[in-house]
Amino acid sequence: MRPTTRDLAEAAGVSLATVDRVLNERPNVSNKAAKSVAEAIERIGFVRNPAAVVLARNKTYRFRFVLPTSGDQYLAELIARVAEAKEALRADSTEVEAAQIPMSDPHHVAKYLAGIDHDMMDGVAVMAPESPQVRDALVRLVERGVKVVQFLSGQEHLESADYVGVDNFAAGATAGKIAGRFVGARRGKIMVVAETMMALDSIQRRLGFDSIINAQFPHLESLPSLETYGDEKRADLIIQRTLQHNPDTVAVYVLSSEARMPLTAIWNTQGSLPLTVVAHERTPFSEQALMDERIDAVIAQDPGHAVRSAVRIMRARSDHRELVASQERIRIEVLLKENLQFDCSGGSRT
Amino acid sequence: MRPTTRDLAEAAGVSLATVDRVLNERPNVSNKAAKSVAEAIERIGFVRNPAAVVLARNKTYRFRFVLPTSGDQYLAELIARVAEAKEALRADSTEVEAAQIPMSDPHHVAKYLAGIDHDMMDGVAVMAPESPQVRDALVRLVERGVKVVQFLSGQEHLESADYVGVDNFAAGATAGKIAGRFVGARRGKIMVVAETMMALDSIQRRLGFDSIINAQFPHLESLPSLETYGDEKRADLIIQRTLQHNPDTVAVYVLSSEARMPLTAIWNTQGSLPLTVVAHERTPFSEQALMDERIDAVIAQDPGHAVRSAVRIMRARSDHRELVASQERIRIEVLLKENLQFDCSGGSRT
DNA sequence: TCATAATTGAGGTGCGCACCTCAACGCAAG
DNA sequence: CTTGCGTTGAGGTGCGCACCTCAATTATGA
């Protein structure tokens, strides 16, 4: 039989009350008692029964995803995944919710975060652009006892908070490798388009992309980043101009998660250049474009996995538990038309 | 407050005992009572507290992975992941173990499976080659009340059992797309090597691979599959001969998870042909070869994810629970040197 | 009609742990 | 010596549910 706290108390030669004090890090425990309990835990292989802990604590965890307001399809996907997690975790006394706030003004974001406290929220997963104000606000959040996860966002990573998401330099490098090899032996230019280069993720992807193109594909030249600022007319204009100036463009790399705007601009403008197209993130748009062979590859990070991972981390931190590190690593996925698996590939009922 | 069984009983106008009978599918419940409980569940939004269920049942789940005996590095990785899961699930009253048996004789496998019963094992995840005997044994296992997961193996999927693993046709197609595009405009032959083509997975991968090469890369010709049978001398011999007969070989596709043998044979033989190499599964060998740029791409399925998914499924089936389908889909990963992330990419401590 | 079976309710116990109270003890400073 | 504080133990309660027993009631069939 598996040892219980009662067995532990007996093995450690102390009372249940002391075992309880040690296990839950309550005050008024002598070093001697703490040590003898710790030793007994090792000796008899005691493991807390999480079900019993949850039941006895009878605590409801509250986690919030703080996301940008935006019409981005990827963001919509994220929100759908949060809703999915919310549903799935309802049984586990875990309330998950998504909040959308404008991210353009760092002060506003910081103020929002300052309004969150430990007595209303156990953890928050924040997807916000890099800025000193936000960093400070996050640090103070942590100090207030709220578990913070930096969620898919380009903060310089805080020491005191976990990060969920891919290494954007590596993601850019992967895009570069795919683009370079897919282009083949042809010489030419690569057009690089972003919504904005203000975000740290964009910069890192760009750096990763260039590092590979420069090192491994010297016959290709990647052009300066075009920024659409989410403006359709502007996108049309700068892309048209760039294509005219660079008729030897052989590939396009879209850094941002929103690829629809620049790509439709390109497809409208372009004559019949056989462009290799690499974009980021799986969305209905990118999925369809992959199927139509108008995008060659998509570099993606699974939003469902990211959401679940963030929740697992916030939960584990709240309980002072360890977690399986390998499970929390978000993979840099390479999606082609061929490995775009829809729904469940197998499975059945019993 | 969240409704409990007591609230449910009250809302349904029945006793706790009847609620218990309905929830746990015990006999002696009238249709009327069952219906009124079901209606009340919907009405008050009752959700069972899993922690309380686990605690009250106080049941230990026993799951076994049945794997082949083999020196394959991928298999070693799988076993390590099972061990990891075993450790992580110790707290959750879930005993996970791995058994290795020879898979060469289907009768032997079937006999082994016949020796497993519901009173010793709640679920098994079986990785065994396709054969009628094994299929029958699996069906009977299910009938005996054991939850069965077909694990990464090429059974024609049973109706009554779940499957964990990738679609091998799609995996082969992905390999074909990568190989074809990486080769570029050059004409030539593609050497295809497998340990054996007897396994259904190999056949499916081959079919997927050919479907893409034939349709999208008519300037490439994929040669008949070479089978090493796991014999080093044989591998050397047939590969050497094939390379001599086909000096215009531009790419190599290794179907099996064990790529070391054929690839070292090729690297020993080959003069200085710039071969594009695509293999399957992430192993220390394939990892190293990717880093050295001797393999261009690896098509992989994450063994850790597969193991965790199998356990989640067996557990959910044992509890008659639903599961998040999207979480159980094993992705067809494309690994390049650039997205080979090691350990944890982020994270920290609080 | 009565016998039999099916259905229902009341009530209890225990799963392993968290959390609380209160009394008792030892120790050191005043 | 007393006062006060840190430490320890005994014991109780409750979390939400599963599982059991035993009567009481209702339906069913002969």
Short mmCIF file of C-alpha atoms in Angstrom, two decimals, chain B residues 39-347:
data_model
loop_
_atom_site.label_atom_id
_atom_site.label_comp_id
_atom_site.label_asym_id
_atom_site.label_seq_id
_atom_site.Cartn_x
_atom_site.Cartn_y
_atom_site.Cartn_z
CA GLU B 39 -32.16 16.69 -16.77
CA ALA B 40 -31.08 18.10 -13.43
CA ILE B 41 -27.42 17.70 -14.40
CA GLU B 42 -28.02 19.90 -17.41
CA ARG B 43 -30.17 22.31 -15.52
CA ILE B 44 -27.87 23.06 -12.61
CA GLY B 45 -24.66 22.45 -14.56
CA PHE B 46 -23.42 19.67 -12.38
CA VAL B 47 -19.86 18.47 -13.02
CA ARG B 48 -18.32 15.62 -11.12
CA ASN B 49 -15.34 16.60 -9.03
CA PRO B 50 -12.60 14.34 -10.42
CA ALA B 51 -10.44 14.73 -7.36
CA ALA B 52 -13.20 13.48 -5.12
CA VAL B 53 -13.92 10.62 -7.50
CA VAL B 54 -10.30 9.52 -7.56
CA LEU B 55 -10.04 9.78 -3.82
CA ALA B 56 -13.22 7.90 -3.11
CA ARG B 57 -12.48 5.16 -5.61
CA ASN B 58 -8.99 4.87 -4.27
CA LYS B 59 -8.11 2.78 -7.28
CA THR B 60 -4.69 2.31 -8.76
CA TYR B 61 -4.61 2.25 -12.54
CA ARG B 62 -2.22 -0.11 -14.24
CA PHE B 63 -1.16 0.52 -17.80
CA ARG B 64 1.42 -1.35 -19.83
CA PHE B 65 3.25 -0.47 -23.00
CA VAL B 66 3.97 -3.58 -25.03
CA LEU B 67 6.96 -2.85 -27.22
CA PRO B 68 9.29 -4.85 -29.44
CA THR B 69 12.68 -6.06 -28.30
CA SER B 70 15.18 -4.27 -30.46
CA GLY B 71 18.31 -2.21 -30.31
CA ASP B 72 16.66 0.62 -32.15
CA GLN B 73 17.56 4.04 -30.79
CA TYR B 74 14.01 5.26 -31.28
CA LEU B 75 12.74 2.41 -29.19
CA ALA B 76 15.23 3.28 -26.48
CA GLU B 77 13.87 6.79 -26.57
CA LEU B 78 10.33 5.48 -26.26
CA ILE B 79 11.26 3.40 -23.26
CA ALA B 80 12.90 6.39 -21.64
CA ARG B 81 9.71 8.33 -22.16
CA VAL B 82 7.63 5.59 -20.63
CA ALA B 83 9.94 5.68 -17.63
CA GLU B 84 9.48 9.43 -17.46
CA ALA B 85 5.71 9.05 -17.54
CA LYS B 86 5.92 6.34 -14.91
CA GLU B 87 7.74 8.75 -12.63
CA ALA B 88 5.44 11.67 -13.34
CA LEU B 89 2.30 9.60 -12.77
CA ARG B 90 3.41 7.95 -9.58
CA ALA B 91 1.56 10.61 -7.65
CA ASP B 92 -1.66 10.01 -9.55
CA SER B 93 -2.12 6.38 -8.53
CA THR B 94 -1.18 5.34 -12.01
CA GLU B 95 1.35 2.61 -12.57
CA VAL B 96 2.91 2.68 -16.00
CA GLU B 97 5.34 0.07 -17.20
CA ALA B 98 6.99 -1.06 -20.40
CA ALA B 99 7.30 -4.66 -21.51
CA GLN B 100 9.40 -5.77 -24.42
CA ILE B 101 8.58 -8.93 -26.29
CA PRO B 102 9.78 -10.33 -29.60
CA MET B 103 7.38 -9.35 -32.36
CA SER B 104 8.63 -11.65 -35.09
CA ASP B 105 6.09 -14.39 -34.39
CA PRO B 106 2.49 -13.14 -34.39
CA HIS B 107 1.34 -16.23 -32.52
CA HIS B 108 3.71 -15.47 -29.73
CA VAL B 109 2.48 -11.90 -29.54
CA ALA B 110 -1.12 -13.06 -29.54
CA LYS B 111 -0.35 -15.53 -26.79
CA TYR B 112 1.26 -12.82 -24.73
CA LEU B 113 -1.76 -10.58 -25.15
CA ALA B 114 -4.07 -13.45 -24.26
CA GLY B 115 -2.31 -13.65 -20.92
CA ILE B 116 -3.38 -10.15 -20.01
CA ASP B 117 -6.61 -9.74 -18.12
CA HIS B 118 -8.71 -6.98 -16.72
CA ASP B 119 -7.96 -7.97 -13.16
CA MET B 120 -4.27 -7.32 -13.60
CA MET B 121 -4.20 -4.52 -16.14
CA ASP B 122 -6.51 -1.62 -16.92
CA GLY B 123 -5.01 -0.74 -20.25
CA VAL B 124 -2.30 -1.70 -22.70
CA ALA B 125 -0.65 0.26 -25.46
CA VAL B 126 0.55 -2.16 -28.09
CA MET B 127 3.18 -1.51 -30.72
CA ALA B 128 3.13 -4.61 -32.86
CA PRO B 129 3.29 -5.29 -36.57
CA GLU B 130 0.08 -5.91 -38.44
CA SER B 131 -1.18 -9.47 -38.35
CA PRO B 132 -4.54 -11.19 -38.10
CA GLN B 133 -3.52 -13.07 -34.95
CA VAL B 134 -2.57 -9.88 -33.18
CA ARG B 135 -5.73 -8.17 -34.30
CA ASP B 136 -7.82 -11.00 -32.93
CA ALA B 137 -5.92 -10.96 -29.68
CA LEU B 138 -6.50 -7.23 -29.36
CA VAL B 139 -10.21 -7.60 -30.01
CA ARG B 140 -10.44 -10.22 -27.31
CA LEU B 141 -8.45 -8.04 -24.96
CA VAL B 142 -10.99 -5.27 -25.44
CA GLU B 143 -13.82 -7.73 -24.87
CA ARG B 144 -12.20 -8.70 -21.60
CA GLY B 145 -12.55 -5.08 -20.53
CA VAL B 146 -8.98 -3.95 -21.04
CA LYS B 147 -8.58 -0.57 -22.73
CA VAL B 148 -6.36 -0.97 -25.77
CA VAL B 149 -4.36 1.65 -27.59
CA GLN B 150 -2.69 0.82 -30.87
CA PHE B 151 0.59 2.54 -30.37
CA LEU B 152 2.54 3.92 -33.35
CA SER B 153 1.99 0.63 -35.04
CA GLY B 154 0.64 -0.25 -38.38
CA GLN B 155 -2.47 -2.20 -37.53
CA GLU B 156 -5.41 -1.62 -39.71
CA HIS B 157 -7.20 0.37 -37.09
CA LEU B 158 -9.54 -1.56 -34.88
CA GLU B 159 -12.97 -0.09 -34.34
CA SER B 160 -12.82 -0.85 -30.68
CA ALA B 161 -9.41 0.59 -29.88
CA ASP B 162 -7.83 4.00 -30.11
CA TYR B 163 -4.81 4.72 -32.22
CA VAL B 164 -1.92 6.93 -31.23
CA GLY B 165 0.52 7.91 -33.92
CA VAL B 166 0.82 9.72 -37.16
CA ASP B 167 -0.78 8.98 -40.48
CA ASN B 168 2.10 7.20 -42.16
CA PHE B 169 0.92 7.95 -45.65
CA ALA B 170 1.01 11.65 -44.83
CA ALA B 171 4.39 11.24 -43.17
CA GLY B 172 5.75 9.64 -46.32
CA ALA B 173 4.18 12.37 -48.41
CA THR B 174 5.82 15.00 -46.24
CA ALA B 175 9.15 13.28 -46.68
CA GLY B 176 8.55 13.24 -50.42
CA LYS B 177 7.73 16.92 -50.55
CA ILE B 178 10.81 17.88 -48.54
CA ALA B 179 13.08 15.60 -50.54
CA GLY B 180 11.70 16.80 -53.85
CA ARG B 181 11.94 20.48 -53.04
CA PHE B 182 15.34 20.19 -51.40
CA VAL B 183 16.79 18.44 -54.43
CA GLY B 184 15.71 21.32 -56.60
CA ALA B 185 15.84 21.24 -60.36
CA ARG B 186 18.35 18.42 -60.73
CA ARG B 187 17.15 15.25 -62.38
CA GLY B 188 17.98 11.88 -60.94
CA LYS B 189 17.07 8.96 -58.78
CA ILE B 190 15.99 8.67 -55.19
CA MET B 191 17.18 5.71 -53.22
CA VAL B 192 14.62 4.38 -50.77
CA VAL B 193 15.85 2.21 -47.91
CA ALA B 194 13.88 0.35 -45.28
CA GLU B 195 14.63 -2.23 -42.66
CA THR B 196 11.79 -4.27 -44.03
CA MET B 197 8.82 -3.60 -46.27
CA MET B 198 6.74 -6.20 -44.46
CA ALA B 199 5.47 -3.65 -41.98
CA LEU B 200 2.34 -1.72 -42.82
CA ASP B 201 3.91 1.57 -41.74
CA SER B 202 6.72 1.15 -44.24
CA ILE B 203 4.30 0.41 -47.02
CA GLN B 204 2.16 3.41 -46.20
CA ARG B 205 5.13 5.73 -46.00
CA ARG B 206 6.39 4.45 -49.29
CA LEU B 207 3.01 4.98 -50.91
CA GLY B 208 2.79 8.49 -49.55
CA PHE B 209 6.30 9.27 -50.65
CA ASP B 210 5.77 8.00 -54.17
CA SER B 211 2.47 9.76 -54.54
CA ILE B 212 4.21 13.11 -54.08
CA ILE B 213 7.33 12.34 -56.09
CA ASN B 214 5.29 11.08 -59.02
CA ALA B 215 2.80 13.90 -58.96
CA GLN B 216 5.00 16.87 -58.21
CA PHE B 217 8.53 15.91 -59.18
CA PRO B 218 8.42 14.07 -62.50
CA HIS B 219 12.13 14.67 -63.05
CA LEU B 220 12.85 12.43 -60.07
CA GLU B 221 12.54 8.68 -59.99
CA SER B 222 12.30 6.78 -56.75
CA LEU B 223 14.00 3.42 -56.92
CA PRO B 224 12.57 0.17 -55.56
CA SER B 225 12.84 -0.14 -51.80
CA LEU B 226 16.03 -1.65 -50.49
CA GLU B 227 15.56 -3.83 -47.43
CA THR B 228 18.40 -4.17 -44.96
CA TYR B 229 16.69 -6.69 -42.68
CA GLY B 230 18.80 -5.11 -39.98
CA ASP B 231 21.88 -6.83 -41.39
CA GLU B 232 24.89 -4.56 -41.66
CA LYS B 233 26.73 -6.54 -44.33
CA ARG B 234 23.64 -6.86 -46.41
CA ALA B 235 23.00 -3.16 -46.09
CA ASP B 236 26.53 -2.32 -47.22
CA LEU B 237 26.27 -4.66 -50.15
CA ILE B 238 22.93 -3.68 -51.59
CA ILE B 239 23.51 0.01 -51.06
CA GLN B 240 26.93 -0.09 -52.68
CA ARG B 241 25.51 -1.97 -55.63
CA THR B 242 22.59 0.38 -56.00
CA LEU B 243 24.78 3.45 -55.89
CA GLN B 244 27.04 1.98 -58.56
CA HIS B 245 24.13 1.14 -60.80
CA ASN B 246 22.61 4.58 -60.26
CA PRO B 247 25.34 7.19 -60.29
CA ASP B 248 22.67 9.81 -60.86
CA THR B 249 21.24 9.29 -57.39
CA VAL B 250 20.41 12.69 -55.93
CA ALA B 251 18.58 11.79 -52.76
CA VAL B 252 18.09 9.12 -50.15
CA TYR B 253 14.94 8.41 -48.19
CA VAL B 254 15.20 6.13 -45.19
CA LEU B 255 11.76 4.84 -44.26
CA SER B 256 12.60 3.12 -41.01
CA SER B 257 13.20 4.63 -37.63
CA GLU B 258 16.65 3.07 -37.62
CA ALA B 259 18.61 5.17 -40.12
CA ARG B 260 22.09 4.56 -38.82
CA MET B 261 22.86 1.41 -40.71
CA PRO B 262 21.89 2.43 -44.23
CA LEU B 263 23.25 5.93 -43.89
CA THR B 264 26.69 4.92 -42.65
CA ALA B 265 26.79 2.45 -45.51
CA ILE B 266 26.03 5.28 -47.91
CA TRP B 267 28.51 7.67 -46.39
CA ASN B 268 31.20 5.02 -46.57
CA THR B 269 30.46 4.17 -50.17
CA GLN B 270 29.55 7.45 -51.74
CA GLY B 271 32.23 9.47 -53.40
CA SER B 272 31.21 13.08 -53.19
CA LEU B 273 27.69 13.10 -54.46
CA PRO B 274 25.73 15.96 -52.89
CA LEU B 275 22.92 13.76 -51.69
CA THR B 276 19.75 15.09 -50.13
CA VAL B 277 18.98 12.85 -47.18
CA VAL B 278 15.61 12.48 -45.47
CA ALA B 279 15.06 10.08 -42.60
CA HIS B 280 12.49 9.33 -39.90
CA GLU B 281 12.44 9.84 -36.14
CA ARG B 282 14.57 11.89 -33.85
CA THR B 283 17.33 9.83 -32.27
CA PRO B 284 20.81 10.69 -31.01
CA PHE B 285 22.09 9.53 -34.37
CA SER B 286 19.71 11.54 -36.51
CA GLU B 287 20.14 14.55 -34.26
CA GLN B 288 23.88 14.45 -34.66
CA ALA B 289 23.63 13.90 -38.39
CA LEU B 290 21.30 16.89 -38.71
CA MET B 291 23.78 19.03 -36.82
CA ASP B 292 26.59 17.81 -39.08
CA GLU B 293 24.42 18.51 -42.10
CA ARG B 294 24.68 14.96 -43.29
CA ILE B 295 20.93 14.55 -42.98
CA ASP B 296 18.86 17.36 -44.43
CA ALA B 297 15.56 16.70 -42.74
CA VAL B 298 13.98 14.30 -40.31
CA ILE B 299 10.28 13.47 -40.27
CA ALA B 300 9.40 12.73 -36.69
CA GLN B 301 6.66 12.01 -34.21
CA ASP B 302 7.41 13.05 -30.66
CA PRO B 303 7.74 9.91 -28.53
CA GLY B 304 7.12 11.79 -25.30
CA HIS B 305 3.88 13.17 -26.63
CA ALA B 306 2.87 9.77 -27.93
CA VAL B 307 3.43 8.12 -24.56
CA ARG B 308 1.58 10.81 -22.65
CA SER B 309 -1.24 10.73 -25.13
CA ALA B 310 -1.59 6.96 -24.86
CA VAL B 311 -1.74 7.17 -21.08
CA ARG B 312 -4.29 9.96 -21.16
CA ILE B 313 -6.46 7.93 -23.51
CA MET B 314 -6.25 4.75 -21.47
CA ARG B 315 -7.04 6.71 -18.37
CA ALA B 316 -9.98 8.52 -19.94
CA ARG B 317 -11.40 5.30 -21.32
CA SER B 318 -11.09 3.63 -17.96
CA ASP B 319 -13.07 6.44 -16.39
CA HIS B 320 -15.58 6.68 -19.24
CA ARG B 321 -14.45 10.25 -19.76
CA GLU B 322 -14.23 12.35 -22.87
CA LEU B 323 -10.90 13.80 -23.92
CA VAL B 324 -9.68 16.83 -25.81
CA ALA B 325 -9.29 15.37 -29.28
CA SER B 326 -6.93 18.04 -30.55
CA GLN B 327 -4.50 17.33 -27.76
CA GLU B 328 -4.16 13.71 -28.80
CA ARG B 329 -3.29 14.34 -32.43
CA ILE B 330 0.34 13.40 -32.96
CA ARG B 331 1.92 15.89 -35.29
CA ILE B 332 4.10 15.03 -38.24
CA GLU B 333 7.13 17.09 -37.34
CA VAL B 334 9.69 18.29 -39.81
CA LEU B 335 13.06 18.64 -38.13
CA LEU B 336 15.86 20.64 -39.65
CA LYS B 337 19.15 21.64 -38.14
CA GLU B 338 17.54 24.97 -37.39
CA ASN B 339 14.58 23.87 -35.35
CA LEU B 340 16.27 21.16 -33.36
CA GLN B 341 15.58 22.75 -30.01
CA PHE B 342 17.32 21.07 -27.13
CA ASP B 343 16.05 20.91 -23.54
CA CYS B 344 13.79 23.68 -22.45
CA SER B 345 13.96 26.81 -24.49
CA GLY B 346 12.64 29.09 -21.80
CA GLY B 347 11.19 28.85 -18.35
#
